[in-house]
């Protein structure tokens, strides 16, 4: 802990040398996950702060600030004196006060080897109009944590949950704090009723009436020495302020039992609040045991929750209007309409809880609790894809991922970065996609993934092994030496080194099985293997054609 604090102090000393605001146009930010992407309340801009990157050997943390201009599709880096220390898994919330304020709370800093963690409990505000950072020092706030959730609700910031991990132990939280944006004071809430169990990484959204919704999340408990029990939560709660504002400190928890089609169990999903009183979640991962290792099923789907109707439903791409009309005339369109009506009229069924346990190689027991409130639509979706001969599968979509960064502006959802895994390798992304949620017609690629930015160093690799195994591609030795030099310099930037383009062929081959698995999961168990492979290759081609 002392070593980490010294390292953080060293970085802050470097940051303190910045004395003026410098804004410069730049290429898209380097790959990262667990940062924050926020929409400017007055301008057509998105603000990216912080995040992390892991290349198999070293963990990089960031505290840089980037601004994405929506109209110009361009990035700028904004260097502001005295920023918050480097971090990831923090929370950010924007309020429109005084030209816009970006509030940052908590998060974590990791040692370069990723084995030690420092959890922040500091609160910062970025004044967007004046481009100044300010640390708000107020007692009585939450303890240090990451993986928590924070939303702006009326004139308060509401913080819920999260976790704290040390070398010896960990703890998950279900406490609730409110920060008053007028008095700049913290208060710990003591809601009545039965609330959510401790968790991190949940979905949290504020309603127009000033209540807060909590869904899902992840937690683990130590059941005996060296054995942890993990739980993917799928329950849902409402935190409501009672007394219509007369007693601001009086809150109550109640459990929600929504209708519709709930998201499949997952962790690492990203959240945003969309138009028409709908919150949404995107992507995530569901870990499953396969033989001697745990394989993650990554998602790129969207689920909407209608706050007014208390109903979940999956987001379905409609395709461009002109193509849709040609493709879905006659019986298909009638059948779809009938299916939609039937789904709307179907009476809600009683919730059924399904509990599964998966034991990992290291002894971790994963408990997956899923509450089913109505029949799913998997069959009709797979049939539709078969009928349309894979047309929708070949549409542009973000690749499946977890821990991406989301922002909403003018009813358009923006998805940046995140990561997915292939075997033991983690691929961190730097692409940017958008989709108009009013139309739900198609995804647009704003920034493509750069395969040159992909890098993975095996833990056990020595210099000799790297020469033998990877040096054959050429240029590796120089890149590794340049990496060592940058580490020794301890400079301001922590951008990872870039891989040569030739390595992309190896990267593509390693991901082929991933795409086949994804195609099979979308097409259903009855799909012929030949067609599954064909669709998988079409998906790969659509995703990589501009970078191969």
Coordinates of C-alpha atoms in Angstrom, one line a residue:
X1 CA 0.0 0.0 0.0
X2 CA 2.8 2.4 0.9
X3 CA 4.6 1.6 -2.4
X4 CA 1.4 2.4 -4.4
X5 CA 0.9 5.6 -2.5
X6 CA 4.5 6.6 -3.3
X7 CA 3.9 5.8 -7.0
X8 CA 0.7 7.8 -7.1
X9 CA 2.5 10.7 -5.4
X10 CA 5.3 10.5 -8.1
X11 CA 2.7 10.7 -10.9
X12 CA 1.0 13.6 -9.2
X13 CA 4.4 15.4 -9.0
X14 CA 4.7 15.1 -12.7
X15 CA 1.1 16.4 -13.2
X16 CA 1.9 19.3 -10.9
X17 CA 4.4 20.6 -13.5
X18 CA 1.5 21.4 -15.8
X19 CA 0.7 25.1 -15.3
X20 CA -1.6 25.9 -18.2
X21 CA -4.4 24.4 -20.2
X22 CA -3.2 22.9 -23.5
X23 CA -5.7 21.6 -26.0
X24 CA -4.4 19.9 -29.1
X25 CA -6.0 17.8 -31.9
X26 CA -4.8 14.2 -31.7
X27 CA -5.5 10.7 -33.1
X28 CA -8.1 8.6 -31.2
X29 CA -7.1 7.6 -27.7
X30 CA -5.1 4.4 -27.1
X31 CA -7.0 1.2 -26.3
X32 CA -8.5 1.1 -22.8
X33 CA -11.4 -0.1 -20.6
X34 CA -13.1 0.9 -17.4
X35 CA -12.7 4.6 -18.1
X36 CA -15.6 7.0 -18.3
X37 CA -17.3 8.6 -21.4
X38 CA -19.7 11.4 -20.7
X39 CA -21.7 13.7 -22.9
X40 CA -21.1 17.5 -22.5
X41 CA -24.4 19.0 -21.3
X42 CA -24.2 22.1 -23.7
X43 CA -21.9 21.1 -26.6
X44 CA -21.9 18.2 -29.1
X45 CA -18.9 16.7 -27.4
X46 CA -18.1 13.5 -25.5
X47 CA -15.5 13.6 -22.6
X48 CA -13.3 10.5 -22.0
X49 CA -11.4 10.3 -18.8
X50 CA -9.1 7.7 -17.3
X51 CA -9.2 3.9 -17.8
X52 CA -6.7 1.0 -17.9
X53 CA -4.8 -1.2 -20.3
X54 CA -3.2 -4.6 -19.7
X55 CA -0.8 -6.2 -22.2
X56 CA -0.2 -9.5 -20.4
X57 CA 2.7 -8.3 -18.4
X58 CA 2.1 -4.7 -17.3
X59 CA -0.9 -2.7 -16.3
X60 CA -1.2 0.9 -17.5
X61 CA -3.5 3.5 -15.7
X62 CA -4.5 6.8 -17.2
X63 CA -5.8 10.2 -16.1
X64 CA -5.7 11.9 -19.5
X65 CA -8.7 13.8 -20.7
X66 CA -9.9 13.5 -24.3
X67 CA -12.8 15.4 -26.0
X68 CA -14.6 13.9 -29.0
X69 CA -16.3 16.4 -31.3
X70 CA -19.4 14.7 -32.6
X71 CA -20.0 16.9 -35.6
X72 CA -16.4 16.9 -36.8
X73 CA -15.7 13.2 -35.8
X74 CA -12.4 14.4 -34.3
X75 CA -10.5 14.0 -31.1
X76 CA -8.6 16.6 -29.0
X77 CA -6.4 16.0 -25.9
X78 CA -7.0 18.5 -23.2
X79 CA -4.2 18.9 -20.6
X80 CA -5.5 20.7 -17.5
X81 CA -3.3 21.4 -14.4
X82 CA -3.7 19.4 -11.2
X83 CA -6.0 16.6 -12.5
X84 CA -7.1 13.6 -10.4
X85 CA -4.5 10.8 -10.1
X86 CA -4.6 8.0 -12.6
X87 CA -7.4 5.6 -12.1
X88 CA -9.9 3.2 -13.6
X89 CA -13.3 1.7 -12.5
X90 CA -14.3 5.1 -11.2
X91 CA -17.7 6.8 -11.8
X92 CA -18.5 10.0 -13.6
X93 CA -21.7 12.1 -13.7
X94 CA -22.4 15.3 -15.6
X95 CA -24.6 18.1 -14.3
X96 CA -25.5 21.3 -16.3
X97 CA -24.5 23.7 -13.5
X98 CA -22.4 26.8 -14.6
X99 CA -21.7 25.7 -18.1
X100 CA -21.4 22.0 -17.2
X101 CA -19.6 20.1 -14.5
X102 CA -18.1 16.6 -14.7
X103 CA -18.0 14.9 -11.3
X104 CA -15.6 12.0 -10.6
X105 CA -15.6 9.7 -7.6
X106 CA -13.5 6.8 -6.5
X107 CA -11.9 4.1 -8.6
X108 CA -8.7 2.2 -8.3
X109 CA -5.0 2.4 -9.1
X110 CA -3.1 -0.8 -9.7
X111 CA 0.6 -1.7 -9.5
X112 CA 2.3 -2.3 -12.8
X113 CA 2.2 -6.1 -12.2
X114 CA -1.5 -5.9 -11.4
X115 CA -1.2 -7.6 -8.0
X116 CA -1.7 -4.6 -5.7
X117 CA -4.6 -2.1 -5.7
X118 CA -5.2 1.3 -4.2
X119 CA -8.9 2.3 -3.9
X120 CA -9.7 6.0 -4.0
X121 CA -12.3 7.8 -2.0
X122 CA -11.7 11.3 -3.4
X123 CA -14.3 13.5 -5.2
X124 CA -13.3 15.8 -8.0
X125 CA -15.2 18.2 -10.3
X126 CA -14.1 19.4 -13.8
X127 CA -15.6 22.8 -14.5
X128 CA -16.2 22.5 -18.2
X129 CA -16.6 26.2 -18.9
X130 CA -13.3 27.2 -17.3
X131 CA -11.4 24.0 -17.9
X132 CA -10.3 23.6 -14.3
X133 CA -10.1 20.6 -12.0
X134 CA -11.1 21.0 -8.4
X135 CA -10.9 18.5 -5.6
X136 CA -13.9 18.7 -3.2
X137 CA -12.8 17.8 0.3
X138 CA -15.8 16.9 2.4
X139 CA -16.0 14.4 5.3
X140 CA -18.5 11.6 5.8
X141 CA -18.3 10.2 2.3
X142 CA -18.0 6.6 1.1
X143 CA -14.9 4.6 1.9
X144 CA -12.4 3.9 -0.9
X145 CA -13.8 1.6 -3.6
X146 CA -14.1 0.8 -7.2
X147 CA -16.9 -0.8 -9.3
X148 CA -19.4 1.3 -7.5
X149 CA -22.2 3.3 -9.4
X150 CA -23.0 7.0 -9.2
X151 CA -25.9 8.9 -10.7
X152 CA -27.0 12.6 -10.6
X153 CA -30.5 12.6 -9.1
X154 CA -32.1 16.0 -8.6
X155 CA -29.5 18.1 -6.9
X156 CA -27.6 15.1 -5.4
X157 CA -25.0 12.5 -6.5
X158 CA -26.1 9.1 -5.3
X159 CA -23.4 6.5 -4.8
X160 CA -24.1 2.8 -4.3
X161 CA -22.1 -0.4 -3.9
X162 CA -18.7 -1.3 -5.2
X163 CA -15.8 -3.3 -3.7
X164 CA -12.5 -2.9 -2.0
X165 CA -9.7 -5.4 -2.5
X166 CA -6.4 -5.8 -0.7
X167 CA -3.7 -8.4 -0.9
X168 CA -5.3 -10.5 1.8
X169 CA -9.0 -9.9 1.6
X170 CA -11.9 -8.1 -0.2
X171 CA -15.3 -6.7 0.7
X172 CA -18.3 -5.8 -1.4
X173 CA -20.7 -3.0 -0.4
X174 CA -24.4 -2.2 -0.6
X175 CA -24.3 1.1 1.3
X176 CA -25.8 4.3 -0.2
X177 CA -24.4 7.8 0.0
X178 CA -25.7 11.2 -1.2
X179 CA -23.6 14.2 -2.0
X180 CA -25.5 17.5 -2.0
X181 CA -24.6 19.6 -5.0
X182 CA -25.7 22.8 -3.2
X183 CA -24.1 22.4 0.3
X184 CA -21.2 20.2 -0.9
X185 CA -21.8 17.8 2.0
X186 CA -22.0 14.0 2.2
X187 CA -24.7 12.0 4.0
X188 CA -25.0 8.3 4.4
X189 CA -28.6 7.1 3.6
X190 CA -30.4 4.6 5.8
X191 CA -33.2 3.4 3.5
X192 CA -36.0 1.3 5.0
X193 CA -37.0 -2.0 3.4
X194 CA -34.9 -4.8 2.1
X195 CA -32.3 -3.6 -0.4
X196 CA -29.8 -5.3 -2.8
X197 CA -27.1 -7.6 -1.5
X198 CA -23.6 -6.2 -1.7
X199 CA -22.3 -6.0 -5.3
X200 CA -20.3 -4.1 -7.8
X201 CA -20.8 -3.4 -11.5
X202 CA -24.6 -3.1 -11.4
X203 CA -26.9 -1.0 -13.6
X204 CA -28.0 2.2 -11.9
X205 CA -30.3 4.9 -13.3
X206 CA -32.2 7.8 -12.0
X207 CA -35.9 8.2 -12.8
X208 CA -37.5 11.6 -13.7
X209 CA -39.3 11.5 -10.4
X210 CA -36.1 11.4 -8.4
X211 CA -35.9 7.6 -7.6
X212 CA -33.0 5.3 -8.4
X213 CA -33.2 1.9 -10.1
X214 CA -30.5 -0.8 -9.5
X215 CA -30.2 -4.0 -11.6
X216 CA -27.8 -6.9 -11.6
X217 CA -24.1 -6.8 -10.7
X218 CA -21.4 -9.2 -9.4
X219 CA -20.1 -10.2 -6.0
X220 CA -18.1 -13.0 -4.4
X221 CA -17.8 -14.5 -1.0
X222 CA -15.1 -16.7 0.6
X223 CA -16.8 -20.0 1.5
X224 CA -13.6 -21.6 2.8
X225 CA -9.8 -21.1 2.6
X226 CA -8.8 -20.2 -1.0
X227 CA -12.3 -20.9 -2.4
X228 CA -14.5 -18.1 -3.4
X229 CA -18.1 -18.2 -4.4
X230 CA -19.1 -15.7 -7.2
X231 CA -22.6 -14.6 -7.9
X232 CA -24.1 -12.9 -11.0
X233 CA -27.1 -11.0 -9.7
X234 CA -30.2 -10.6 -11.9
X235 CA -32.5 -9.0 -9.3
X236 CA -33.8 -5.4 -9.5
X237 CA -34.6 -2.7 -6.9
X238 CA -36.1 0.7 -6.6
X239 CA -34.7 3.3 -4.2
X240 CA -37.3 5.9 -3.6
X241 CA -37.3 9.2 -1.7
X242 CA -40.3 9.5 0.5
X243 CA -42.1 12.6 1.7
X244 CA -42.0 14.4 -1.7
X245 CA -38.8 16.2 -0.9
X246 CA -39.9 17.3 2.6
X247 CA -37.6 14.7 4.2
X248 CA -34.7 14.3 1.9
X249 CA -32.9 11.8 4.1
X250 CA -35.9 9.4 4.2
X251 CA -35.5 6.7 1.5
X252 CA -37.0 3.3 1.0
X253 CA -35.9 0.2 -0.9
X254 CA -38.4 -2.0 -2.7
X255 CA -38.0 -5.0 -5.0
X256 CA -39.1 -4.7 -8.7
X257 CA -40.4 -7.7 -10.7
X258 CA -40.3 -6.4 -14.2
X259 CA -42.1 -8.1 -17.1
X260 CA -40.7 -8.8 -20.6
X261 CA -37.4 -10.4 -21.7
X262 CA -34.7 -9.7 -19.1
X263 CA -31.0 -9.7 -20.1
X264 CA -29.2 -13.0 -19.9
X265 CA -26.9 -13.2 -16.8
X266 CA -23.6 -11.3 -17.3
X267 CA -21.1 -9.1 -15.7
X268 CA -19.0 -6.3 -17.1
X269 CA -21.9 -4.8 -19.0
X270 CA -22.0 -1.0 -19.6
X271 CA -25.0 1.3 -18.9
X272 CA -26.6 4.5 -20.1
X273 CA -30.0 6.2 -20.0
X274 CA -31.7 6.5 -23.3
X275 CA -34.7 8.5 -24.7
X276 CA -38.3 7.8 -23.7
X277 CA -37.6 7.0 -20.0
X278 CA -35.6 3.9 -20.9
X279 CA -32.3 2.8 -19.4
X280 CA -30.2 0.4 -21.2
X281 CA -27.3 -2.0 -20.9
X282 CA -24.8 -3.1 -23.5
X283 CA -22.5 -6.0 -23.9
X284 CA -20.8 -7.8 -21.0
X285 CA -19.5 -11.3 -20.4
X286 CA -20.7 -14.6 -19.0
X287 CA -17.9 -16.9 -17.9
X288 CA -18.4 -20.6 -18.5
X289 CA -16.3 -23.6 -17.6
X290 CA -14.9 -25.5 -20.6
X291 CA -12.7 -28.5 -19.8
X292 CA -9.8 -27.2 -17.8
X293 CA -10.3 -23.5 -18.3
X294 CA -13.0 -20.8 -18.1
X295 CA -14.2 -19.4 -21.4
X296 CA -16.1 -16.1 -21.5
X297 CA -19.1 -15.6 -23.7
X298 CA -18.9 -11.9 -24.7
X299 CA -22.0 -10.0 -25.8
X300 CA -22.7 -7.0 -28.1
X301 CA -26.4 -6.9 -27.6
X302 CA -28.6 -4.1 -26.1
X303 CA -31.4 -4.5 -23.6
X304 CA -33.8 -1.7 -22.7
X305 CA -35.6 -1.2 -19.5
X306 CA -38.8 0.9 -19.7
X307 CA -39.0 2.7 -16.4
X308 CA -42.6 3.6 -16.7
X309 CA -43.9 0.2 -17.8
X310 CA -41.4 -1.8 -15.6
X311 CA -40.6 -3.9 -18.6
X312 CA -37.4 -5.3 -20.2
X313 CA -37.0 -5.9 -23.9
X314 CA -34.1 -6.6 -26.2
X315 CA -33.0 -4.0 -28.8
X316 CA -33.4 -5.3 -32.3
X317 CA -31.8 -3.8 -35.3
X318 CA -34.3 -3.0 -38.0
X319 CA -31.9 -2.4 -40.8
X320 CA -32.1 0.6 -43.2
X321 CA -35.7 1.4 -44.1
X322 CA -35.4 0.9 -47.9
X323 CA -33.7 -2.5 -47.5
X324 CA -36.1 -3.6 -44.8
X325 CA -39.1 -3.0 -47.0
X326 CA -37.7 -5.1 -49.8
X327 CA -36.6 -7.9 -47.4
X328 CA -39.7 -8.2 -45.2
X329 CA -42.7 -7.9 -47.4
X330 CA -45.7 -10.2 -47.3
X331 CA -45.8 -13.1 -44.9
X332 CA -42.6 -12.3 -43.1
X333 CA -43.8 -8.8 -42.2
X334 CA -47.2 -10.1 -41.2
X335 CA -45.7 -12.9 -39.1
X336 CA -43.4 -10.3 -37.4
X337 CA -46.3 -8.0 -36.6
X338 CA -48.4 -10.8 -35.2
X339 CA -45.5 -11.9 -33.1
X340 CA -45.0 -8.4 -31.7
X341 CA -48.7 -8.2 -30.9
X342 CA -48.6 -11.6 -29.2
X343 CA -45.6 -10.5 -27.1
X344 CA -47.4 -7.3 -26.0
X345 CA -50.6 -9.2 -25.1
X346 CA -48.9 -12.2 -23.4
X347 CA -49.8 -12.1 -19.7
X348 CA -46.7 -12.0 -17.4
X349 CA -45.8 -15.4 -15.9
X350 CA -44.7 -15.9 -12.3
X351 CA -40.9 -15.5 -11.8
X352 CA -38.9 -18.7 -11.7
X353 CA -35.4 -18.7 -10.2
X354 CA -32.7 -20.9 -11.8
X355 CA -29.5 -21.5 -9.9
X356 CA -26.4 -22.9 -11.6
X357 CA -22.9 -23.5 -10.1
X358 CA -19.7 -23.6 -12.1
X359 CA -16.4 -24.5 -10.4
X360 CA -13.3 -22.9 -11.8
X361 CA -9.9 -24.5 -12.1
X362 CA -8.6 -22.4 -9.2
X363 CA -11.4 -23.5 -6.9
X364 CA -13.7 -20.5 -7.4
X365 CA -17.4 -21.5 -7.4
X366 CA -19.5 -19.3 -9.7
X367 CA -23.2 -19.2 -8.7
X368 CA -25.5 -17.9 -11.4
X369 CA -28.9 -16.8 -10.3
X370 CA -31.4 -16.0 -13.0
X371 CA -35.0 -14.9 -12.4
X372 CA -37.1 -15.8 -15.5
X373 CA -40.2 -13.7 -15.7
X374 CA -41.4 -14.6 -19.2
X375 CA -40.5 -16.8 -22.2
X376 CA -37.6 -15.7 -24.4
X377 CA -37.5 -15.1 -28.1
X378 CA -34.4 -17.0 -29.1
X379 CA -36.1 -19.3 -31.5
X380 CA -37.8 -16.5 -33.5
X381 CA -34.6 -14.5 -33.7
X382 CA -32.6 -17.4 -35.0
X383 CA -35.3 -18.3 -37.5
X384 CA -35.4 -14.7 -38.7
X385 CA -31.7 -14.7 -39.3
X386 CA -32.0 -18.0 -41.2
X387 CA -34.8 -16.6 -43.4
X388 CA -32.9 -13.5 -44.2
X389 CA -29.8 -15.6 -45.2
X390 CA -27.5 -13.9 -42.7
X391 CA -28.2 -10.4 -44.0
X392 CA -28.5 -8.9 -40.5
X393 CA -25.5 -10.8 -39.3
X394 CA -23.4 -9.0 -41.9
X395 CA -24.5 -5.6 -40.8
X396 CA -21.8 -3.5 -39.1
X397 CA -21.8 -4.0 -35.3
X398 CA -19.4 -3.5 -32.5
X399 CA -17.6 -6.8 -31.7
X400 CA -18.8 -8.4 -28.5
X401 CA -17.0 -6.9 -25.5
X402 CA -17.1 -6.1 -21.8
X403 CA -16.2 -3.0 -19.8
X404 CA -16.8 -0.6 -22.6
X405 CA -17.6 3.1 -22.1
X406 CA -21.0 4.5 -23.1
X407 CA -22.4 7.9 -23.6
X408 CA -25.7 9.3 -24.8
X409 CA -26.3 12.5 -26.8
X410 CA -29.4 13.6 -28.7
X411 CA -30.8 10.0 -28.5
X412 CA -27.6 8.5 -30.1
X413 CA -25.7 5.9 -28.1
X414 CA -21.9 6.0 -28.4
X415 CA -19.8 2.9 -27.5
X416 CA -16.0 3.3 -27.0
X417 CA -13.4 0.6 -26.3
X418 CA -13.6 -2.2 -23.8
X419 CA -12.1 -5.7 -24.1
X420 CA -12.7 -9.3 -25.1
X421 CA -10.7 -12.5 -24.5
X422 CA -9.6 -15.3 -26.8
X423 CA -8.2 -18.1 -24.7
X424 CA -5.8 -16.6 -22.2
X425 CA -5.3 -13.4 -24.3
X426 CA -7.0 -10.2 -23.6
X427 CA -7.7 -7.7 -26.5
X428 CA -8.3 -4.1 -25.5
X429 CA -10.2 -2.0 -28.0
X430 CA -10.1 1.6 -29.1
X431 CA -13.0 1.7 -31.6
X432 CA -16.0 4.0 -31.5
X433 CA -19.5 3.1 -32.7
X434 CA -22.8 4.9 -32.6
X435 CA -26.5 4.0 -33.1
X436 CA -29.6 6.2 -33.2
X437 CA -31.9 4.7 -30.6
X438 CA -34.9 6.5 -32.0
X439 CA -34.5 4.5 -35.3
X440 CA -32.5 1.4 -34.3
X441 CA -31.6 0.9 -37.9
X442 CA -27.9 0.4 -38.0
X443 CA -24.6 0.9 -36.2
X444 CA -22.2 3.4 -37.6
X445 CA -18.4 3.0 -37.3
X446 CA -16.9 6.4 -36.2
X447 CA -13.4 5.1 -35.3
X448 CA -12.3 1.6 -36.5
X449 CA -10.2 -0.7 -34.3
X450 CA -6.5 -0.4 -35.1
X451 CA -5.0 -3.9 -35.2
X452 CA -1.5 -2.3 -34.8
X453 CA -2.5 -1.2 -31.3
X454 CA -3.0 -4.9 -30.3
X455 CA -0.3 -6.4 -28.1
X456 CA 0.0 -9.4 -25.8
X457 CA 3.1 -10.5 -23.9
X458 CA 2.9 -13.9 -22.2
X459 CA 3.7 -13.8 -18.5
X460 CA 6.4 -16.5 -18.7
X461 CA 8.2 -14.9 -21.7
X462 CA 11.8 -14.2 -21.3
X463 CA 13.9 -12.1 -23.7
X464 CA 15.2 -15.3 -25.3
X465 CA 11.7 -16.8 -25.6
X466 CA 10.4 -13.6 -27.2
X467 CA 13.2 -13.7 -29.8
X468 CA 12.4 -17.4 -30.7
X469 CA 8.6 -17.2 -30.6
X470 CA 7.7 -13.8 -31.8
X471 CA 10.9 -12.3 -33.2
X472 CA 10.3 -14.2 -36.4
X473 CA 7.8 -11.5 -37.5
X474 CA 10.6 -8.9 -37.4
X475 CA 10.8 -5.6 -35.5
X476 CA 10.0 -7.2 -32.2
X477 CA 13.4 -6.7 -30.6
X478 CA 13.4 -3.0 -31.3
X479 CA 9.9 -2.6 -30.0
X480 CA 10.7 -4.4 -26.8
X481 CA 13.8 -2.3 -26.2
X482 CA 11.8 0.9 -26.9
X483 CA 9.2 -0.3 -24.3
X484 CA 11.9 -0.9 -21.7
X485 CA 13.4 2.6 -22.4
X486 CA 10.0 4.3 -21.9
X487 CA 9.4 2.4 -18.7
X488 CA 12.9 3.4 -17.3
X489 CA 12.3 7.0 -18.2
X490 CA 9.1 6.9 -16.1
X491 CA 7.6 9.6 -18.4
X492 CA 4.3 11.3 -18.3
X493 CA 2.7 9.2 -20.9
X494 CA 1.8 5.5 -20.4
X495 CA 0.8 4.6 -23.9
X496 CA 1.6 0.9 -24.7
X497 CA 4.0 0.2 -27.6
X498 CA 2.5 -0.6 -31.0
X499 CA 2.8 -4.0 -32.7
X500 CA 3.8 -4.4 -36.4
X501 CA 0.9 -4.9 -38.8
X502 CA 2.2 -8.4 -39.8
X503 CA 1.0 -9.7 -36.5
X504 CA -2.6 -9.0 -37.4
X505 CA -2.8 -12.3 -39.4
X506 CA -1.9 -14.3 -36.3
X507 CA -4.4 -12.3 -34.3
X508 CA -7.1 -13.0 -36.9
X509 CA -6.4 -16.7 -36.9
X510 CA -6.6 -16.9 -33.1
X511 CA -10.0 -15.2 -33.1
X512 CA -11.6 -17.4 -35.8
X513 CA -12.9 -19.9 -33.3
X514 CA -14.4 -17.0 -31.3
X515 CA -16.4 -15.8 -34.3
X516 CA -17.6 -19.3 -35.1
X517 CA -18.8 -19.7 -31.5
X518 CA -20.5 -16.3 -31.7
X519 CA -22.2 -17.2 -35.0
X520 CA -23.4 -20.5 -33.6
X521 CA -24.9 -18.8 -30.5
X522 CA -26.8 -16.4 -32.7
X523 CA -28.0 -18.9 -35.3
X524 CA -29.2 -21.5 -32.8
X525 CA -28.2 -25.2 -32.1
X526 CA -29.9 -26.5 -35.3
X527 CA -27.9 -24.5 -37.7
X528 CA -25.7 -26.5 -40.1
X529 CA -22.0 -26.3 -39.4
X530 CA -21.1 -25.2 -42.9
X531 CA -23.5 -22.3 -42.7
X532 CA -22.2 -21.3 -39.2
X533 CA -18.7 -21.2 -40.6
X534 CA -19.8 -19.2 -43.6
X535 CA -21.7 -16.6 -41.4
X536 CA -18.7 -16.4 -39.0
X537 CA -16.4 -15.6 -41.9
X538 CA -18.8 -13.0 -43.2
X539 CA -18.8 -11.4 -39.7
X540 CA -15.0 -11.5 -39.6
X541 CA -14.7 -10.0 -43.0
X542 CA -17.1 -7.2 -42.1
X543 CA -15.2 -6.4 -39.0
X544 CA -11.7 -6.6 -40.3
X545 CA -11.8 -5.8 -44.0
X546 CA -10.4 -2.3 -43.7
X547 CA -7.4 -3.4 -41.5
X548 CA -6.2 -6.7 -43.1

